Amino acid sequence: MKIGYPCINRSVHCKGNRTFRLKSYSEAKFLETVRGNIACLQAILEYNVHHGLLFFRISSDIIPFASHPICTVPWWEIYANPLRELGAYITRHGLRISMHPDQFIVINSLREDVVHRSVAELRYHARLLDAMHLDDTAKIQLHVGGVYGNKQESIKRFIRQYETLDGAILHRLVIENDDRSYTLSDCMAIHEETGIPVLFDTYHHQCNNKGEDVVHALSRASSTWSSRDGILMVDYSSGEPGAKAGTHARTIDLEDFRQFVYQTRGIDFDIMLEIKDKEQSALRALASVSRDDRVVRG
DNA sequence: CAGTGTCAAGGTGGA
DNA sequence: TCCACCTTGACACTG
């Protein structure tokens, strides 16, 4: 079990997800921002290795506007060397990597232009991971998309579109249960048709489920990952006590976390802590479970 | 220089 | 039909 956090590290004195406004786009600004983001990602990964946090989500902002028509720079060639070196560092230290395109990426949309832009964005994500020469255990996680008043039809549309994606995307794409529309069971149905791995989000499952016990659900999701994909990825988060439902916790509830790790002993997975204070919670989580809890699973 | 409105992009649901 | 919300950060403009 590898423990990690997404995108941002507040202890390292640089940002790996710097961006700027479209209005102020220039090639020089783009190149300078990307250069800085890559350099900072290296610094963050070194921090992670040093602290034993071996799972990390790379921000989609690392290459700003990568799939926007305004960006005509072949960044994957210009930065081929530093990207390959980053990848070599990741591989050498056994880090697990994920990426998570945001809410605008909807491949089952009814609008052709939206699908087109979404595929372009997925292609960008795959191209980045490919430029790092990472193996197929580095994943791009995506929600199924919209429902449009007819979930069965929308699932079919997802599957049809999925099957037209190029190999570079197919090798990396995984789907994730969301908090309002597509439950774990819906994702499992899509897996049955396509073979796509299913990433399990604990908090979304809590918000949106078909009465399935969390351990059973996690076990089902785990069965969708082949050895080529690596072990199951889990997103773990919880609500902020006292705040309105849906607010992410400020800091991790260690008792809840340890309970989860204990409940799920017997299943191995890598776990991403989606908590506001990022690496601080990840460090506390790491310290709270013994080495045996992490290494001897399954 | 601190405060704050707004940011490429979509979908949902309440008014 | 319109708009706030989703979840969050931070750019960049305003005073």
PDB file of N, CA, C and O (backbone and C1' of nucleotides) in Angstrom, chain B:
ATOM      1  P    DC B   1       5.124  46.529  -0.433  1.00  0.00           P
ATOM      2  O5'  DC B   1       3.572  46.164  -0.342  1.00  0.00           O
ATOM      3  C5'  DC B   1       2.738  46.843   0.578  1.00  0.00           C
ATOM      4  C4'  DC B   1       1.313  46.362   0.386  1.00  0.00           C
ATOM      5  C3'  DC B   1       1.210  44.831   0.176  1.00  0.00           C
ATOM      6  O3'  DC B   1       0.083  44.383   0.902  1.00  0.00           O
ATOM      7  C1'  DC B   1       0.046  45.918  -1.515  1.00  0.00           C
ATOM      8  P    DA B   2       0.184  43.212   1.916  1.00  0.00           P
ATOM      9  O5'  DA B   2      -1.235  43.338   2.617  1.00  0.00           O
ATOM     10  C5'  DA B   2      -1.806  44.629   2.840  1.00  0.00           C
ATOM     11  C4'  DA B   2      -3.255  44.613   2.391  1.00  0.00           C
ATOM     12  C3'  DA B   2      -3.981  43.274   2.568  1.00  0.00           C
ATOM     13  O3'  DA B   2      -5.259  43.558   3.086  1.00  0.00           O
ATOM     14  C1'  DA B   2      -4.113  43.941   0.302  1.00  0.00           C
ATOM     15  P    DG B   3      -6.302  42.454   3.486  1.00  0.00           P
ATOM     16  O5'  DG B   3      -7.393  42.642   2.358  1.00  0.00           O
ATOM     17  C5'  DG B   3      -7.863  43.949   2.028  1.00  0.00           C
ATOM     18  C4'  DG B   3      -8.841  43.849   0.887  1.00  0.00           C
ATOM     19  C3'  DG B   3      -9.757  42.623   0.942  1.00  0.00           C
ATOM     20  O3'  DG B   3     -11.055  43.033   0.562  1.00  0.00           O
ATOM     21  C1'  DG B   3      -8.547  42.610  -1.098  1.00  0.00           C
ATOM     22  P    DT B   4     -12.289  42.020   0.588  1.00  0.00           P
ATOM     23  O5'  DT B   4     -12.372  41.634  -0.958  1.00  0.00           O
ATOM     24  C5'  DT B   4     -12.507  42.668  -1.943  1.00  0.00           C
ATOM     25  C4'  DT B   4     -12.498  42.025  -3.311  1.00  0.00           C
ATOM     26  C3'  DT B   4     -13.370  40.751  -3.421  1.00  0.00           C
ATOM     27  O3'  DT B   4     -14.047  40.802  -4.662  1.00  0.00           O
ATOM     28  C1'  DT B   4     -11.232  40.291  -4.203  1.00  0.00           C
ATOM     29  P    DG B   5     -15.613  40.605  -4.746  1.00  0.00           P
ATOM     30  O5'  DG B   5     -15.851  40.658  -6.317  1.00  0.00           O
ATOM     31  C5'  DG B   5     -15.277  41.713  -7.098  1.00  0.00           C
ATOM     32  C4'  DG B   5     -14.773  41.147  -8.408  1.00  0.00           C
ATOM     33  C3'  DG B   5     -15.712  40.129  -9.070  1.00  0.00           C
ATOM     34  O3'  DG B   5     -15.684  40.387 -10.477  1.00  0.00           O
ATOM     35  C1'  DG B   5     -13.603  39.123  -8.702  1.00  0.00           C
ATOM     36  P    DT B   6     -16.598  39.547 -11.469  1.00  0.00           P
ATOM     37  O5'  DT B   6     -15.582  38.490 -12.068  1.00  0.00           O
ATOM     38  C5'  DT B   6     -14.397  38.966 -12.720  1.00  0.00           C
ATOM     39  C4'  DT B   6     -13.487  37.790 -12.989  1.00  0.00           C
ATOM     40  C3'  DT B   6     -14.176  36.619 -13.709  1.00  0.00           C
ATOM     41  O3'  DT B   6     -13.517  36.445 -14.946  1.00  0.00           O
ATOM     42  C1'  DT B   6     -12.848  35.857 -11.890  1.00  0.00           C
ATOM     43  P    DC B   7     -14.142  35.542 -16.046  1.00  0.00           P
ATOM     44  O5'  DC B   7     -13.016  34.430 -16.167  1.00  0.00           O
ATOM     45  C5'  DC B   7     -11.669  34.808 -16.483  1.00  0.00           C
ATOM     46  C4'  DC B   7     -10.724  33.704 -16.070  1.00  0.00           C
ATOM     47  C3'  DC B   7     -10.964  32.346 -16.749  1.00  0.00           C
ATOM     48  O3'  DC B   7      -9.706  31.865 -17.218  1.00  0.00           O
ATOM     49  C1'  DC B   7     -10.835  32.068 -14.415  1.00  0.00           C
ATOM     50  P    DA B   8      -9.469  32.087 -18.779  1.00  0.00           P
ATOM     51  O5'  DA B   8     -10.095  30.742 -19.348  1.00  0.00           O
ATOM     52  C5'  DA B   8      -9.699  30.299 -20.642  1.00  0.00           C
ATOM     53  C4'  DA B   8     -10.912  29.792 -21.381  1.00  0.00           C
ATOM     54  C3'  DA B   8     -12.106  29.421 -20.503  1.00  0.00           C
ATOM     55  O3'  DA B   8     -13.278  29.445 -21.314  1.00  0.00           O
ATOM     56  C1'  DA B   8     -11.035  27.445 -21.284  1.00  0.00           C
ATOM     57  P    DA B   9     -14.737  29.069 -20.634  1.00  0.00           P
ATOM     58  O5'  DA B   9     -14.899  27.503 -20.879  1.00  0.00           O
ATOM     59  C5'  DA B   9     -14.936  27.013 -22.200  1.00  0.00           C
ATOM     60  C4'  DA B   9     -14.931  25.504 -22.157  1.00  0.00           C
ATOM     61  C3'  DA B   9     -15.967  24.922 -21.204  1.00  0.00           C
ATOM     62  O3'  DA B   9     -16.576  23.832 -21.828  1.00  0.00           O
ATOM     63  C1'  DA B   9     -13.861  24.042 -20.703  1.00  0.00           C
ATOM     64  P    DG B  10     -18.169  23.706 -21.793  1.00  0.00           P
ATOM     65  O5'  DG B  10     -18.299  22.576 -20.682  1.00  0.00           O
ATOM     66  C5'  DG B  10     -17.775  21.278 -20.931  1.00  0.00           C
ATOM     67  C4'  DG B  10     -18.645  20.261 -20.242  1.00  0.00           C
ATOM     68  C3'  DG B  10     -20.121  20.299 -20.645  1.00  0.00           C
ATOM     69  O3'  DG B  10     -20.629  18.978 -20.579  1.00  0.00           O
ATOM     70  C1'  DG B  10     -19.902  20.935 -18.369  1.00  0.00           C
ATOM     71  P    DG B  11     -22.184  18.665 -20.851  1.00  0.00           P
ATOM     72  O5'  DG B  11     -22.725  18.496 -19.370  1.00  0.00           O
ATOM     73  C5'  DG B  11     -22.061  17.574 -18.516  1.00  0.00           C
ATOM     74  C4'  DG B  11     -22.820  17.401 -17.219  1.00  0.00           C
ATOM     75  C3'  DG B  11     -24.339  17.299 -17.375  1.00  0.00           C
ATOM     76  O3'  DG B  11     -24.769  16.271 -16.501  1.00  0.00           O
ATOM     77  C1'  DG B  11     -23.784  19.115 -15.954  1.00  0.00           C
ATOM     78  P    DT B  12     -26.318  15.900 -16.371  1.00  0.00           P
ATOM     79  O5'  DT B  12     -26.705  16.601 -15.009  1.00  0.00           O
ATOM     80  C5'  DT B  12     -25.909  16.332 -13.850  1.00  0.00           C
ATOM     81  C4'  DT B  12     -26.488  17.092 -12.676  1.00  0.00           C
ATOM     82  C3'  DT B  12     -28.017  17.010 -12.565  1.00  0.00           C
ATOM     83  O3'  DT B  12     -28.311  16.623 -11.233  1.00  0.00           O
ATOM     84  C1'  DT B  12     -27.290  19.276 -12.487  1.00  0.00           C
ATOM     85  P    DG B  13     -29.764  16.171 -10.828  1.00  0.00           P
ATOM     86  O5'  DG B  13     -30.310  17.433 -10.037  1.00  0.00           O
ATOM     87  C5'  DG B  13     -29.555  17.998  -8.973  1.00  0.00           C
ATOM     88  C4'  DG B  13     -30.188  19.313  -8.576  1.00  0.00           C
ATOM     89  C3'  DG B  13     -31.719  19.284  -8.505  1.00  0.00           C
ATOM     90  O3'  DG B  13     -32.097  20.141  -7.442  1.00  0.00           O
ATOM     91  C1'  DG B  13     -31.059  20.926 -10.013  1.00  0.00           C
ATOM     92  P    DG B  14     -33.411  19.851  -6.625  1.00  0.00           P
ATOM     93  O5'  DG B  14     -33.625  21.257  -5.911  1.00  0.00           O
ATOM     94  C5'  DG B  14     -32.503  22.036  -5.487  1.00  0.00           C
ATOM     95  C4'  DG B  14     -32.740  23.501  -5.794  1.00  0.00           C
ATOM     96  C3'  DG B  14     -34.182  23.974  -5.569  1.00  0.00           C
ATOM     97  O3'  DG B  14     -34.153  25.247  -4.942  1.00  0.00           O
ATOM     98  C1'  DG B  14     -33.532  24.471  -7.778  1.00  0.00           C
ATOM     99  P    DA B  15     -35.501  25.900  -4.422  1.00  0.00           P
ATOM    100  O5'  DA B  15     -35.677  27.150  -5.394  1.00  0.00           O
ATOM    101  C5'  DA B  15     -34.682  28.185  -5.389  1.00  0.00           C
ATOM    102  C4'  DA B  15     -35.033  29.193  -6.457  1.00  0.00           C
ATOM    103  C3'  DA B  15     -36.482  29.666  -6.399  1.00  0.00           C
ATOM    104  O3'  DA B  15     -36.558  31.077  -6.303  1.00  0.00           O
ATOM    105  C1'  DA B  15     -35.909  28.930  -8.609  1.00  0.00           C
TER     106       DA B  15
END
